[in-house]
């Protein structure tokens, strides 16, 4: 069980849209002051103005070392880190440009790794980390190979970090959303004509993630068809 203070500040990466903005609304409704991070200042400011809690906006590109430095510096004063920013570039691995691959690894792999490491260094006992993975993690998806591999990496480092975190009473929860209606798929270049029933809301993902985290669960999978399924490392089903 996470024993974070009610009202403890939370930092969310990728808060300018989609699941990150839903985390912001949900955490604000639960009374947490927020630090919102993304590259786009306008939607962050707009969201901040709509929320009923103190909000600090940090405009930073997480593929940039200097941007990451500035976000790391914010972690001293927060008690929940939500590593949510992420992107994919749809297409076969052989068609990806060097820039696409660099962005993928910097944003989906290096950025959360640096922030998890910094959080373990500076956040006090009772803090928490939520890492947003995907049901695509580790899947052999030829059209999102680097993205799926990056999410598998995020899950692996979350499991390893949990040993260190538990010794300091820091809860680490991995969230694995299925298809969620956000800008993600359009931005990735994927063309999808799946019916509405195959999509879930960003709000459903954020709520399930925070509920599972607050109860101290290791992992939660949230999908339109399967609903919310929590697992813990000690579960035989999870080994
Ligand atoms: N939607 C789905 O079906 C789905 C399913 C499984 C997992 N996920 C995961 O959920 C997370 C959130 O995605 P979403 O669906 O909410 O997509 P989204 O609406 O596209 O949101 C992505 C967020 O990441 C930010 N971001 C992108 N590049 C960035 C950079 N270089 N530096 C800082 N921030 C950056 C974006 O803001 P700026 O562009 O303003 O920087 C935006 O706030 C991702 O990790 C994604 O992999 C999504």
Short mmCIF file of C-alpha atoms and ligand atoms in Angstrom, two decimals:
data_model
loop_
_atom_site.label_atom_id
_atom_site.label_comp_id
_atom_site.label_asym_id
_atom_site.label_seq_id
_atom_site.Cartn_x
_atom_site.Cartn_y
_atom_site.Cartn_z
CA UNK A 1 0.00 0.00 0.00
CA UNK A 2 1.42 3.41 -0.94
CA UNK A 3 1.50 5.66 2.14
CA UNK A 4 1.97 8.90 0.24
CA UNK A 5 0.51 11.95 1.96
CA UNK A 6 -2.83 13.02 0.58
CA UNK A 7 -1.96 16.21 -1.25
CA UNK A 8 1.65 15.22 -1.98
CA UNK A 9 2.94 16.81 -5.22
CA UNK A 10 3.09 14.64 -8.36
CA UNK A 11 5.09 15.10 -11.58
CA UNK A 12 3.66 13.80 -14.86
CA UNK A 13 5.66 13.60 -18.09
CA UNK A 14 3.71 13.91 -21.34
CA UNK A 15 0.93 15.79 -19.58
CA UNK A 16 -0.09 17.98 -22.55
CA UNK A 17 -2.51 15.40 -23.99
CA UNK A 18 -4.02 11.93 -23.78
CA UNK A 19 -3.24 9.67 -20.84
CA UNK A 20 -0.86 12.20 -19.21
CA UNK A 21 -3.56 14.91 -19.18
CA UNK A 22 -5.99 12.33 -17.75
CA UNK A 23 -3.48 11.56 -14.96
CA UNK A 24 -3.31 15.31 -14.26
CA UNK A 25 -7.11 15.66 -13.99
CA UNK A 26 -7.43 12.56 -11.85
CA UNK A 27 -4.58 13.50 -9.48
CA UNK A 28 -5.94 17.05 -9.19
CA UNK A 29 -9.36 15.63 -8.29
CA UNK A 30 -7.58 13.66 -5.54
CA UNK A 31 -6.00 16.89 -4.25
CA UNK A 32 -2.41 16.57 -5.45
CA UNK A 33 -0.45 19.70 -6.52
CA UNK A 34 1.15 19.00 -9.89
CA UNK A 35 4.24 19.49 -12.01
CA UNK A 36 3.26 19.04 -15.66
CA UNK A 37 5.95 18.29 -18.25
CA UNK A 38 5.84 18.24 -22.07
CA UNK A 39 7.23 20.19 -25.04
CA UNK A 40 4.00 22.09 -25.88
CA UNK A 41 3.54 25.01 -23.52
CA UNK A 42 0.06 26.13 -24.60
CA UNK A 43 -1.89 22.93 -23.80
CA UNK A 44 0.04 22.58 -20.53
CA UNK A 45 -0.87 26.14 -19.49
CA UNK A 46 -4.47 25.64 -20.57
CA UNK A 47 -4.72 22.42 -18.54
CA UNK A 48 -3.07 24.11 -15.54
CA UNK A 49 -5.67 26.89 -15.60
CA UNK A 50 -8.50 24.33 -15.51
CA UNK A 51 -7.23 22.35 -12.53
CA UNK A 52 -8.29 23.08 -8.92
CA UNK A 53 -4.76 22.60 -7.45
CA UNK A 54 -1.42 24.49 -7.63
CA UNK A 55 0.33 23.56 -10.89
CA UNK A 56 3.86 24.17 -12.09
CA UNK A 57 4.45 23.88 -15.84
CA UNK A 58 7.84 22.68 -17.06
CA UNK A 59 8.35 22.89 -20.82
CA UNK A 60 11.01 20.34 -21.66
CA UNK A 61 11.99 18.00 -24.46
CA UNK A 62 12.77 14.66 -22.82
CA UNK A 63 14.92 13.57 -25.76
CA UNK A 64 17.27 16.37 -24.82
CA UNK A 65 19.78 15.95 -21.98
CA UNK A 66 19.34 19.53 -20.79
CA UNK A 67 15.54 19.07 -20.72
CA UNK A 68 15.97 15.91 -18.66
CA UNK A 69 18.32 17.74 -16.28
CA UNK A 70 15.60 20.32 -15.61
CA UNK A 71 12.93 17.68 -15.01
CA UNK A 72 15.24 15.70 -12.71
CA UNK A 73 15.77 18.86 -10.67
CA UNK A 74 12.00 18.97 -9.99
CA UNK A 75 11.98 15.53 -8.38
CA UNK A 76 13.32 16.83 -5.06
CA UNK A 77 9.93 18.29 -4.29
CA UNK A 78 7.57 15.60 -5.63
CA UNK A 79 6.31 12.37 -4.08
CA UNK A 80 4.88 10.68 -7.18
CA UNK A 81 6.62 10.42 -10.56
CA UNK A 82 4.47 9.37 -13.53
CA UNK A 83 6.70 8.36 -16.44
CA UNK A 84 4.06 8.68 -19.13
CA UNK A 85 5.59 10.50 -22.15
CA UNK A 86 6.11 8.17 -25.07
CA UNK A 87 5.75 7.91 -28.82
CA UNK A 88 5.99 5.46 -31.70
CA UNK A 89 6.67 5.73 -35.40
CA UNK A 90 4.55 3.18 -37.23
CA UNK A 91 6.34 1.13 -39.91
CA UNK A 92 8.76 -1.71 -40.49
CA UNK A 93 12.05 -1.46 -38.62
CA UNK A 94 14.01 -1.30 -41.87
CA UNK A 95 12.08 1.80 -42.95
CA UNK A 96 12.77 3.86 -39.80
CA UNK A 97 15.14 6.79 -40.17
CA UNK A 98 18.08 7.32 -37.85
CA UNK A 99 16.19 10.27 -36.31
CA UNK A 100 13.06 8.11 -35.69
CA UNK A 101 15.12 5.45 -33.94
CA UNK A 102 17.04 7.98 -31.89
CA UNK A 103 13.80 9.63 -30.72
CA UNK A 104 12.31 6.26 -29.86
CA UNK A 105 15.22 5.19 -27.67
CA UNK A 106 15.76 8.60 -26.06
CA UNK A 107 12.08 9.12 -25.19
CA UNK A 108 10.85 5.59 -24.44
CA UNK A 109 14.03 4.18 -22.87
CA UNK A 110 16.59 6.75 -21.72
CA UNK A 111 14.19 9.39 -20.36
CA UNK A 112 12.28 7.09 -17.97
CA UNK A 113 15.53 5.39 -16.96
CA UNK A 114 17.11 8.68 -15.96
CA UNK A 115 13.99 9.81 -14.12
CA UNK A 116 13.58 6.48 -12.26
CA UNK A 117 17.23 6.63 -11.23
CA UNK A 118 16.94 10.24 -10.04
CA UNK A 119 13.66 9.49 -8.22
CA UNK A 120 15.26 6.60 -6.32
CA UNK A 121 18.07 8.96 -5.32
CA UNK A 122 16.00 11.88 -4.07
CA UNK A 123 12.42 10.87 -3.30
CA UNK A 124 11.74 10.06 0.38
CA UNK A 125 10.15 6.90 1.81
CA UNK A 126 6.45 6.76 1.07
CA UNK A 127 6.90 8.08 -2.49
CA UNK A 128 5.81 6.35 -5.69
CA UNK A 129 6.69 5.80 -9.34
CA UNK A 130 4.20 4.88 -12.08
CA UNK A 131 5.72 3.74 -15.39
CA UNK A 132 3.38 3.71 -18.39
CA UNK A 133 4.17 0.70 -20.54
CA UNK A 134 1.82 -0.93 -23.08
CA UNK A 135 0.20 -4.24 -23.92
CA UNK A 136 2.59 -4.01 -26.88
CA UNK A 137 5.55 -4.52 -24.50
CA UNK A 138 7.73 -7.30 -25.84
CA UNK A 139 5.19 -8.20 -28.53
CA UNK A 140 6.64 -9.26 -31.90
CA UNK A 141 4.98 -6.37 -33.72
CA UNK A 142 6.92 -5.72 -36.92
CA UNK A 143 5.27 -2.30 -37.37
CA UNK A 144 6.30 -1.09 -33.90
CA UNK A 145 9.41 -3.17 -33.18
CA UNK A 146 11.53 -0.54 -31.44
CA UNK A 147 8.51 0.83 -29.49
CA UNK A 148 7.47 -2.63 -28.22
CA UNK A 149 11.07 -3.42 -27.30
CA UNK A 150 11.37 -0.09 -25.49
CA UNK A 151 8.28 -0.84 -23.40
CA UNK A 152 9.65 -4.33 -22.60
CA UNK A 153 12.81 -2.60 -21.39
CA UNK A 154 10.72 -0.23 -19.23
CA UNK A 155 8.97 -3.20 -17.62
CA UNK A 156 12.26 -4.98 -17.03
CA UNK A 157 13.94 -2.00 -15.39
CA UNK A 158 10.80 -1.40 -13.30
CA UNK A 159 10.99 -4.96 -11.91
CA UNK A 160 14.69 -4.56 -11.11
CA UNK A 161 14.23 -1.08 -9.60
CA UNK A 162 11.46 -2.41 -7.38
CA UNK A 163 13.99 -4.25 -5.18
CA UNK A 164 15.86 -1.01 -4.47
CA UNK A 165 12.62 0.94 -4.17
CA UNK A 166 10.99 -1.46 -1.71
CA UNK A 167 13.97 -1.13 0.63
CA UNK A 168 13.13 2.59 0.73
CA UNK A 169 9.33 2.12 0.86
CA UNK A 170 8.86 3.50 -2.65
CA UNK A 171 6.09 1.79 -4.64
CA UNK A 172 6.80 1.14 -8.34
CA UNK A 173 3.76 0.33 -10.49
CA UNK A 174 3.81 -0.57 -14.20
CA UNK A 175 0.70 0.33 -16.17
CA UNK A 176 -0.02 -1.56 -19.37
CA UNK A 177 -2.78 0.12 -21.38
CA UNK A 178 -4.38 -1.42 -24.42
CA UNK A 179 -5.78 0.74 -27.22
CA UNK A 180 -6.67 4.10 -25.78
CA UNK A 181 -8.31 6.96 -27.64
CA UNK A 182 -5.61 9.68 -27.69
CA UNK A 183 -3.45 11.46 -30.30
CA UNK A 184 -0.91 8.63 -30.04
CA UNK A 185 -2.05 6.54 -33.01
CA UNK A 186 -2.46 9.50 -35.39
CA UNK A 187 0.94 10.83 -34.34
CA UNK A 188 2.51 7.41 -34.96
CA UNK A 189 1.16 7.36 -38.50
CA UNK A 190 -0.92 4.23 -37.92
CA UNK A 191 -4.17 4.02 -39.95
CA UNK A 192 -6.80 2.30 -37.85
CA UNK A 193 -10.47 1.65 -38.59
CA UNK A 194 -11.19 -0.34 -35.44
CA UNK A 195 -14.72 0.18 -34.05
CA UNK A 196 -15.29 2.37 -30.97
CA UNK A 197 -15.78 -0.75 -28.81
CA UNK A 198 -12.08 -1.59 -29.28
CA UNK A 199 -10.95 1.69 -27.68
CA UNK A 200 -10.95 2.84 -24.07
CA UNK A 201 -10.74 6.32 -22.56
CA UNK A 202 -7.55 7.88 -21.21
CA UNK A 203 -9.48 8.58 -18.01
CA UNK A 204 -10.17 4.87 -17.47
CA UNK A 205 -6.43 4.16 -17.78
CA UNK A 206 -5.38 6.93 -15.38
CA UNK A 207 -7.99 5.97 -12.78
CA UNK A 208 -7.12 2.27 -12.85
CA UNK A 209 -3.41 3.08 -12.68
CA UNK A 210 -3.75 5.36 -9.67
CA UNK A 211 -6.09 2.97 -7.85
CA UNK A 212 -3.66 0.06 -8.39
CA UNK A 213 -0.69 2.20 -7.35
CA UNK A 214 -2.43 3.46 -4.21
CA UNK A 215 -3.08 -0.18 -3.24
CA UNK A 216 0.62 -0.96 -3.75
CA UNK A 217 0.23 -3.23 -6.79
CA UNK A 218 3.21 -3.97 -9.05
CA UNK A 219 1.41 -4.05 -12.39
CA UNK A 220 -1.97 -3.21 -13.85
CA UNK A 221 -3.21 -4.02 -17.34
CA UNK A 222 -6.12 -1.94 -18.64
CA UNK A 223 -7.79 -2.99 -21.89
CA UNK A 224 -11.14 -2.31 -23.59
CA UNK A 225 -12.08 -5.99 -23.62
CA UNK A 226 -10.34 -7.37 -20.52
CA UNK A 227 -10.97 -4.45 -18.16
CA UNK A 228 -8.59 -3.92 -15.25
CA UNK A 229 -6.28 -6.77 -14.18
CA UNK A 230 -3.71 -6.25 -11.40
CA UNK A 231 -0.73 -8.53 -10.82
CA UNK A 232 2.03 -8.64 -8.23
CA UNK A 233 5.48 -10.17 -8.49
CA UNK A 234 4.53 -12.69 -5.79
CA UNK A 235 1.53 -13.93 -7.84
CA UNK A 236 2.20 -17.38 -9.34
CA UNK A 237 0.39 -16.08 -12.45
CA UNK A 238 2.96 -13.30 -12.79
CA UNK A 239 6.03 -15.53 -12.69
N1 LIG B 1 -2.90 5.50 -26.71
C1 LIG B 1 -2.67 4.19 -26.60
O1 LIG B 1 -3.39 3.36 -27.21
C2 LIG B 1 -1.56 3.69 -25.72
C3 LIG B 1 -1.52 2.31 -25.45
C4 LIG B 1 -0.50 1.82 -24.65
C5 LIG B 1 0.42 2.67 -24.10
N2 LIG B 1 0.37 4.01 -24.38
C6 LIG B 1 1.39 4.86 -23.76
O2 LIG B 1 0.77 5.90 -23.05
C7 LIG B 1 1.67 7.00 -22.93
C8 LIG B 1 0.93 8.29 -23.27
O3 LIG B 1 0.53 8.23 -24.63
P1 LIG B 1 -0.86 8.82 -25.15
O4 LIG B 1 -1.63 7.72 -25.71
O5 LIG B 1 -1.47 9.70 -24.13
O6 LIG B 1 -0.31 9.67 -26.39
P2 LIG B 1 -0.28 11.24 -26.71
O7 LIG B 1 -1.62 11.84 -26.55
O8 LIG B 1 0.42 11.34 -28.01
O9 LIG B 1 0.64 11.82 -25.53
C9 LIG B 1 2.04 11.72 -25.54
C10 LIG B 1 2.58 12.76 -24.58
O10 LIG B 1 4.03 12.65 -24.59
C11 LIG B 1 4.56 13.96 -24.81
N3 LIG B 1 5.85 13.88 -25.51
C12 LIG B 1 6.07 13.34 -26.74
N4 LIG B 1 7.36 13.52 -27.08
C13 LIG B 1 7.94 14.20 -26.04
C14 LIG B 1 9.25 14.69 -25.81
N5 LIG B 1 10.23 14.54 -26.71
N6 LIG B 1 9.50 15.35 -24.66
C15 LIG B 1 8.51 15.53 -23.73
N7 LIG B 1 7.26 15.07 -23.90
C16 LIG B 1 6.98 14.43 -25.05
C17 LIG B 1 3.51 14.68 -25.63
O11 LIG B 1 3.60 16.09 -25.45
P3 LIG B 1 4.35 17.12 -26.42
O12 LIG B 1 4.12 16.64 -27.84
O13 LIG B 1 3.71 18.42 -26.08
O14 LIG B 1 5.77 17.08 -26.01
C18 LIG B 1 2.23 14.17 -24.99
O15 LIG B 1 1.93 14.93 -23.84
C19 LIG B 1 2.85 6.69 -23.86
O16 LIG B 1 3.95 6.23 -23.09
C20 LIG B 1 2.32 5.56 -24.73
O17 LIG B 1 3.37 4.73 -25.17
C21 LIG B 1 -0.59 4.53 -25.16
#
